[in-house]
Amino acid sequence: MRRPIMAGNWKMYKNARETAEFIERFKPLVSKMDGCEIVVFPAAINIPAAVAAAGDSNVGVGGQNIYWGKEGAFTGEISADMLHAAGAGWVLVGHSERRHTVCHEADADVLKKTQAALAAGLKPVVCVGERLEEHKAGKTGEVLVRQFAAGVAGLTEEQFAQIVIAYEPVWAIGTGQTATPEIASSAHQLIRSEAEKRFGTEAANRLRILYGGSVKPDNIDGLMRQPEIDGALVGGASLDPESFFKIVSVAAPAR
Ligand code: 13P
């Protein structure tokens, strides 16, 4: 049985005080939920505030990005070791907003960042997903195969066992246009079959694949009913403690 993960990506929202306030309000709501893992991804500058507020609760904290170098002249970047030393346990890698906006992250960067995260003891959530024009052109499979080949297939079996993948169709992010449970499920199946080809059936069956893209309290139930969907990576609807609590609640009963 794959343990679900319910994660909130806060993107460039909340300052340190708001980060701590959210966690103080959210912690008691989820304190008895042991049916899933819960993680929030605040802005890097707010990781220490988040870690302090989370304390020894069941709310994990992760960063939204790292650079793969150990240290050096990389102005503005933070390393995996720095993030880990600040108390983060997780990191997002290859989020579409970093691949497709001004950051222009390449598929190959994703592999280097994932390896750096693992070496530092962080759990990477590797994000993949197709853009609207690719979706419309029926190229979802092609894009996912390419992203998996460049970003994930180069890991060792041992490394692969420690990662999580998030399928986030770019056309569903921040648009209110969630992928249907069936669309999400078939993309997850495709990712799992790529994993199976490269890492074997057992490893593929253990891989947790999250869905992200306009997840809300009123659509999470249908998504989580799909056996292929092992949790959610939530943007906008994770910014409010009550709303994120409602989403987490759907996964919390032991499946
Ligand atoms: P929204 O839930 O706001 O669509 O964002 C999804 C996302 O990008 C999570 O990483």
Tab-separated table of C-alpha atoms and ligand atoms in Angstrom:
chain	number	residue	atom	x	y	z
A	1	MET	CA	0.000	0.000	0.000
A	2	ARG	CA	1.401	3.399	-0.947
A	3	ARG	CA	1.075	5.987	1.809
A	4	PRO	CA	-0.547	9.145	0.405
A	5	ILE	CA	1.226	12.483	0.535
A	6	MET	CA	-0.741	15.722	0.728
A	7	ALA	CA	1.505	18.650	-0.072
A	8	GLY	CA	1.025	22.400	-0.270
A	9	ASN	CA	3.197	24.442	-2.623
A	10	TRP	CA	2.993	28.028	-1.398
A	11	LYS	CA	4.957	29.460	-4.327
A	12	MET	CA	5.825	33.151	-3.760
A	13	TYR	CA	3.148	33.735	-1.114
A	14	LYS	CA	3.347	34.467	2.651
A	15	ASN	CA	6.058	36.147	4.703
A	16	ALA	CA	7.690	34.558	7.764
A	17	ARG	CA	4.956	35.676	10.169
A	18	GLU	CA	2.165	34.439	7.896
A	19	THR	CA	4.030	31.163	7.390
A	20	ALA	CA	4.277	30.560	11.142
A	21	GLU	CA	0.651	31.629	11.692
A	22	PHE	CA	-0.596	29.175	9.089
A	23	ILE	CA	1.286	26.290	10.671
A	24	GLU	CA	0.164	27.194	14.206
A	25	ARG	CA	-3.469	27.107	13.029
A	26	PHE	CA	-3.066	24.057	10.814
A	27	LYS	CA	-1.108	21.789	13.196
A	28	PRO	CA	-3.931	21.071	15.655
A	29	LEU	CA	-6.370	20.383	12.804
A	30	VAL	CA	-4.226	17.553	11.440
A	31	SER	CA	-2.506	16.332	14.600
A	32	LYS	CA	-4.444	13.046	14.677
A	33	MET	CA	-4.176	12.310	10.970
A	34	ASP	CA	-1.720	9.522	10.531
A	35	GLY	CA	-3.147	8.108	7.303
A	36	CYS	CA	-0.969	10.274	5.099
A	37	GLU	CA	2.173	12.382	5.032
A	38	ILE	CA	1.616	16.135	5.102
A	39	VAL	CA	4.167	18.615	3.756
A	40	VAL	CA	4.180	22.357	3.101
A	41	PHE	CA	6.611	24.058	0.753
A	42	PRO	CA	7.072	27.696	1.824
A	43	ALA	CA	9.411	30.201	0.177
A	44	ALA	CA	13.051	29.429	1.036
A	45	ILE	CA	13.439	32.478	3.253
A	46	ASN	CA	10.572	31.241	5.436
A	47	ILE	CA	11.834	27.681	5.930
A	48	PRO	CA	13.312	28.414	9.400
A	49	ALA	CA	10.022	29.992	10.547
A	50	ALA	CA	8.087	27.022	9.165
A	51	VAL	CA	10.411	24.458	10.760
A	52	ALA	CA	10.190	26.220	14.136
A	53	ALA	CA	6.389	26.411	13.971
A	54	ALA	CA	6.032	22.787	12.837
A	55	GLY	CA	8.213	21.534	15.722
A	56	ASP	CA	7.769	17.796	16.170
A	57	SER	CA	4.272	17.789	14.631
A	58	ASN	CA	3.270	15.675	11.640
A	59	VAL	CA	3.614	18.666	9.293
A	60	GLY	CA	6.734	18.321	7.157
A	61	VAL	CA	8.520	21.251	5.537
A	62	GLY	CA	10.211	21.434	2.150
A	63	GLY	CA	11.877	23.913	-0.188
A	64	GLN	CA	10.601	24.837	-3.643
A	65	ASN	CA	13.944	24.651	-5.427
A	66	ILE	CA	17.675	24.071	-4.984
A	67	TYR	CA	20.783	24.490	-7.075
A	68	TRP	CA	22.816	21.308	-7.673
A	69	GLY	CA	26.260	22.725	-6.811
A	70	LYS	CA	27.627	22.077	-3.337
A	71	GLU	CA	28.755	25.690	-2.973
A	72	GLY	CA	30.312	28.368	-5.129
A	73	ALA	CA	29.743	31.581	-7.010
A	74	PHE	CA	26.034	31.078	-7.762
A	75	THR	CA	24.454	34.338	-6.740
A	76	GLY	CA	20.902	33.970	-5.531
A	77	GLU	CA	20.905	30.178	-5.350
A	78	ILE	CA	20.700	27.870	-2.345
A	79	SER	CA	22.217	24.403	-2.076
A	80	ALA	CA	20.591	21.170	-1.003
A	81	ASP	CA	22.831	21.092	2.074
A	82	MET	CA	21.725	24.605	3.074
A	83	LEU	CA	18.079	23.632	2.781
A	84	HIS	CA	18.642	20.464	4.779
A	85	ALA	CA	20.598	22.349	7.448
A	86	ALA	CA	17.689	24.799	7.760
A	87	GLY	CA	15.504	21.860	8.784
A	88	ALA	CA	13.703	21.060	5.529
A	89	GLY	CA	13.051	17.401	4.790
A	90	TRP	CA	11.737	17.734	1.228
A	91	VAL	CA	12.284	19.711	-1.949
A	92	LEU	CA	10.330	20.288	-5.161
A	93	VAL	CA	12.370	19.759	-8.311
A	94	GLY	CA	11.463	20.835	-11.826
A	95	HIS	CA	8.189	22.595	-11.049
A	96	SER	CA	6.674	23.825	-14.320
A	97	GLU	CA	6.891	27.418	-13.122
A	98	ARG	CA	10.651	26.942	-13.056
A	99	ARG	CA	10.816	25.010	-16.320
A	100	HIS	CA	8.607	27.302	-18.378
A	101	THR	CA	8.891	30.801	-16.929
A	102	VAL	CA	11.909	33.078	-16.778
A	103	CYS	CA	13.919	30.352	-15.049
A	104	HIS	CA	14.037	28.104	-18.169
A	105	GLU	CA	15.114	25.000	-16.298
A	106	ALA	CA	16.050	22.192	-18.669
A	107	ASP	CA	15.021	18.544	-18.348
A	108	ALA	CA	18.638	17.631	-17.592
A	109	ASP	CA	18.814	20.144	-14.702
A	110	VAL	CA	16.071	18.177	-13.005
A	111	LEU	CA	18.275	15.086	-12.758
A	112	LYS	CA	21.205	17.063	-11.303
A	113	LYS	CA	18.951	18.723	-8.727
A	114	THR	CA	17.324	15.422	-7.789
A	115	GLN	CA	20.733	13.800	-7.271
A	116	ALA	CA	21.923	16.775	-5.202
A	117	ALA	CA	18.787	16.634	-3.059
A	118	LEU	CA	19.220	12.925	-2.361
A	119	ALA	CA	22.893	13.360	-1.529
A	120	ALA	CA	21.934	15.982	1.063
A	121	GLY	CA	19.271	13.764	2.636
A	122	LEU	CA	16.262	15.608	1.176
A	123	LYS	CA	13.270	13.810	-0.329
A	124	PRO	CA	12.721	15.175	-3.838
A	125	VAL	CA	9.289	15.616	-5.394
A	126	VAL	CA	10.080	15.623	-9.103
A	127	CYS	CA	7.458	17.531	-11.086
A	128	VAL	CA	6.487	16.618	-14.643
A	129	GLY	CA	3.637	17.637	-16.914
A	130	GLU	CA	2.698	18.827	-20.371
A	131	ARG	CA	1.756	22.323	-21.571
A	132	LEU	CA	-1.623	23.262	-23.021
A	133	GLU	CA	-0.481	23.102	-26.641
A	134	GLU	CA	1.091	19.704	-26.032
A	135	HIS	CA	-2.088	18.513	-24.327
A	136	LYS	CA	-4.215	19.713	-27.240
A	137	ALA	CA	-1.880	18.091	-29.757
A	138	GLY	CA	-2.171	14.734	-27.977
A	139	LYS	CA	1.493	14.858	-26.985
A	140	THR	CA	1.106	14.251	-23.239
A	141	GLY	CA	2.641	10.788	-23.420
A	142	GLU	CA	5.571	11.984	-25.478
A	143	VAL	CA	6.324	14.828	-23.042
A	144	LEU	CA	6.098	12.604	-19.976
A	145	VAL	CA	8.354	9.974	-21.545
A	146	ARG	CA	10.908	12.677	-22.404
A	147	GLN	CA	10.789	14.273	-18.958
A	148	PHE	CA	11.102	10.883	-17.267
A	149	ALA	CA	14.008	9.859	-19.498
A	150	ALA	CA	15.943	13.083	-18.899
A	151	GLY	CA	15.015	13.793	-15.282
A	152	VAL	CA	14.525	10.422	-13.610
A	153	ALA	CA	15.857	7.484	-15.633
A	154	GLY	CA	19.468	8.440	-14.833
A	155	LEU	CA	18.989	7.754	-11.120
A	156	THR	CA	20.253	4.546	-9.559
A	157	GLU	CA	17.672	2.061	-8.287
A	158	GLU	CA	18.511	3.076	-4.747
A	159	GLN	CA	17.994	6.766	-5.559
A	160	PHE	CA	14.770	6.083	-7.440
A	161	ALA	CA	13.310	4.329	-4.392
A	162	GLN	CA	13.506	7.611	-2.474
A	163	ILE	CA	11.807	9.981	-4.868
A	164	VAL	CA	8.203	11.044	-5.352
A	165	ILE	CA	6.855	12.209	-8.724
A	166	ALA	CA	4.185	14.894	-9.112
A	167	TYR	CA	2.192	14.960	-12.341
A	168	GLU	CA	1.148	18.557	-12.885
A	169	PRO	CA	-0.370	19.319	-16.291
A	170	VAL	CA	0.613	22.932	-16.906
A	171	TRP	CA	-2.836	23.766	-18.331
A	172	ALA	CA	-4.410	22.794	-15.016
A	173	ILE	CA	-2.148	24.896	-12.789
A	174	GLY	CA	-3.828	27.996	-11.416
A	175	THR	CA	-6.550	27.836	-14.077
A	176	GLY	CA	-9.341	26.193	-12.104
A	177	GLN	CA	-9.380	23.598	-14.869
A	178	THR	CA	-8.471	20.407	-13.008
A	179	ALA	CA	-7.591	17.328	-15.003
A	180	THR	CA	-10.430	14.831	-14.673
A	181	PRO	CA	-9.601	11.902	-12.398
A	182	GLU	CA	-9.473	9.724	-15.536
A	183	ILE	CA	-7.000	12.002	-17.368
A	184	ALA	CA	-4.793	12.244	-14.292
A	185	SER	CA	-4.980	8.520	-13.707
A	186	SER	CA	-3.958	7.628	-17.240
A	187	ALA	CA	-0.973	10.012	-17.066
A	188	HIS	CA	0.030	8.404	-13.774
A	189	GLN	CA	-0.211	4.965	-15.370
A	190	LEU	CA	2.054	6.089	-18.164
A	191	ILE	CA	4.636	7.427	-15.704
A	192	ARG	CA	4.443	4.199	-13.719
A	193	SER	CA	4.957	2.127	-16.835
A	194	GLU	CA	8.078	4.175	-17.692
A	195	ALA	CA	9.255	3.528	-14.145
A	196	GLU	CA	8.584	-0.171	-14.573
A	197	LYS	CA	10.590	-0.364	-17.810
A	198	ARG	CA	13.600	1.290	-16.206
A	199	PHE	CA	13.456	0.182	-12.556
A	200	GLY	CA	11.273	-2.959	-12.513
A	201	THR	CA	7.767	-3.810	-11.363
A	202	GLU	CA	8.367	-3.727	-7.637
A	203	ALA	CA	10.049	-0.320	-7.686
A	204	ALA	CA	7.341	1.076	-9.985
A	205	ASN	CA	4.600	-0.208	-7.696
A	206	ARG	CA	6.226	1.495	-4.732
A	207	LEU	CA	6.570	4.873	-6.507
A	208	ARG	CA	4.205	7.519	-5.178
A	209	ILE	CA	2.765	9.803	-7.857
A	210	LEU	CA	0.939	12.959	-6.780
A	211	TYR	CA	-1.462	14.954	-8.902
A	212	GLY	CA	-1.253	18.757	-8.995
A	213	GLY	CA	-3.262	21.396	-10.839
A	214	SER	CA	-6.288	23.238	-9.436
A	215	VAL	CA	-6.865	20.718	-6.643
A	216	LYS	CA	-9.641	22.074	-4.410
A	217	PRO	CA	-11.692	20.775	-1.477
A	218	ASP	CA	-14.547	19.996	-3.881
A	219	ASN	CA	-12.592	17.926	-6.410
A	220	ILE	CA	-10.042	16.095	-4.250
A	221	ASP	CA	-12.396	13.237	-3.430
A	222	GLY	CA	-12.802	12.127	-7.061
A	223	LEU	CA	-9.060	12.355	-7.620
A	224	MET	CA	-8.140	10.380	-4.516
A	225	ARG	CA	-10.604	7.609	-5.446
A	226	GLN	CA	-8.278	6.718	-8.305
A	227	PRO	CA	-5.915	3.965	-7.130
A	228	GLU	CA	-3.201	5.488	-9.349
A	229	ILE	CA	-3.274	8.841	-7.507
A	230	ASP	CA	-1.178	8.733	-4.350
A	231	GLY	CA	-1.777	12.261	-3.124
A	232	ALA	CA	-1.876	15.864	-4.244
A	233	LEU	CA	0.416	18.821	-4.728
A	234	VAL	CA	-1.828	21.778	-4.030
A	235	GLY	CA	-1.122	25.411	-4.874
A	236	GLY	CA	-3.750	28.100	-4.225
A	237	ALA	CA	-6.046	25.948	-2.088
A	238	SER	CA	-3.207	25.140	0.334
A	239	LEU	CA	-2.723	28.770	1.360
A	240	ASP	CA	-5.626	28.734	3.788
A	241	PRO	CA	-5.428	26.301	6.744
A	242	GLU	CA	-9.129	25.331	6.637
A	243	SER	CA	-9.101	24.712	2.917
A	244	PHE	CA	-5.894	22.651	3.019
A	245	PHE	CA	-7.238	20.761	6.044
A	246	LYS	CA	-10.342	19.780	4.031
A	247	ILE	CA	-8.123	18.485	1.231
A	248	VAL	CA	-5.834	16.561	3.591
A	249	SER	CA	-8.869	15.031	5.336
A	250	VAL	CA	-9.829	13.152	2.182
A	251	ALA	CA	-6.533	11.260	2.163
A	252	ALA	CA	-6.191	10.789	5.882
A	253	PRO	CA	-8.449	7.750	6.392
A	254	ALA	CA	-6.244	4.715	5.943
A	255	ARG	CA	-6.774	3.345	2.446
B	1	13P	P1	-2.804	25.318	-8.155
B	1	13P	O1	-3.330	24.287	-7.172
B	1	13P	O2	-2.917	26.714	-7.657
B	1	13P	O3	-3.374	25.091	-9.510
B	1	13P	O4	-1.216	25.045	-8.286
B	1	13P	C1	-0.762	23.762	-8.515
B	1	13P	C2	0.705	23.723	-8.381
B	1	13P	O5	1.434	24.290	-9.189
B	1	13P	C3	1.272	23.004	-7.238
B	1	13P	O6	2.642	22.830	-7.358
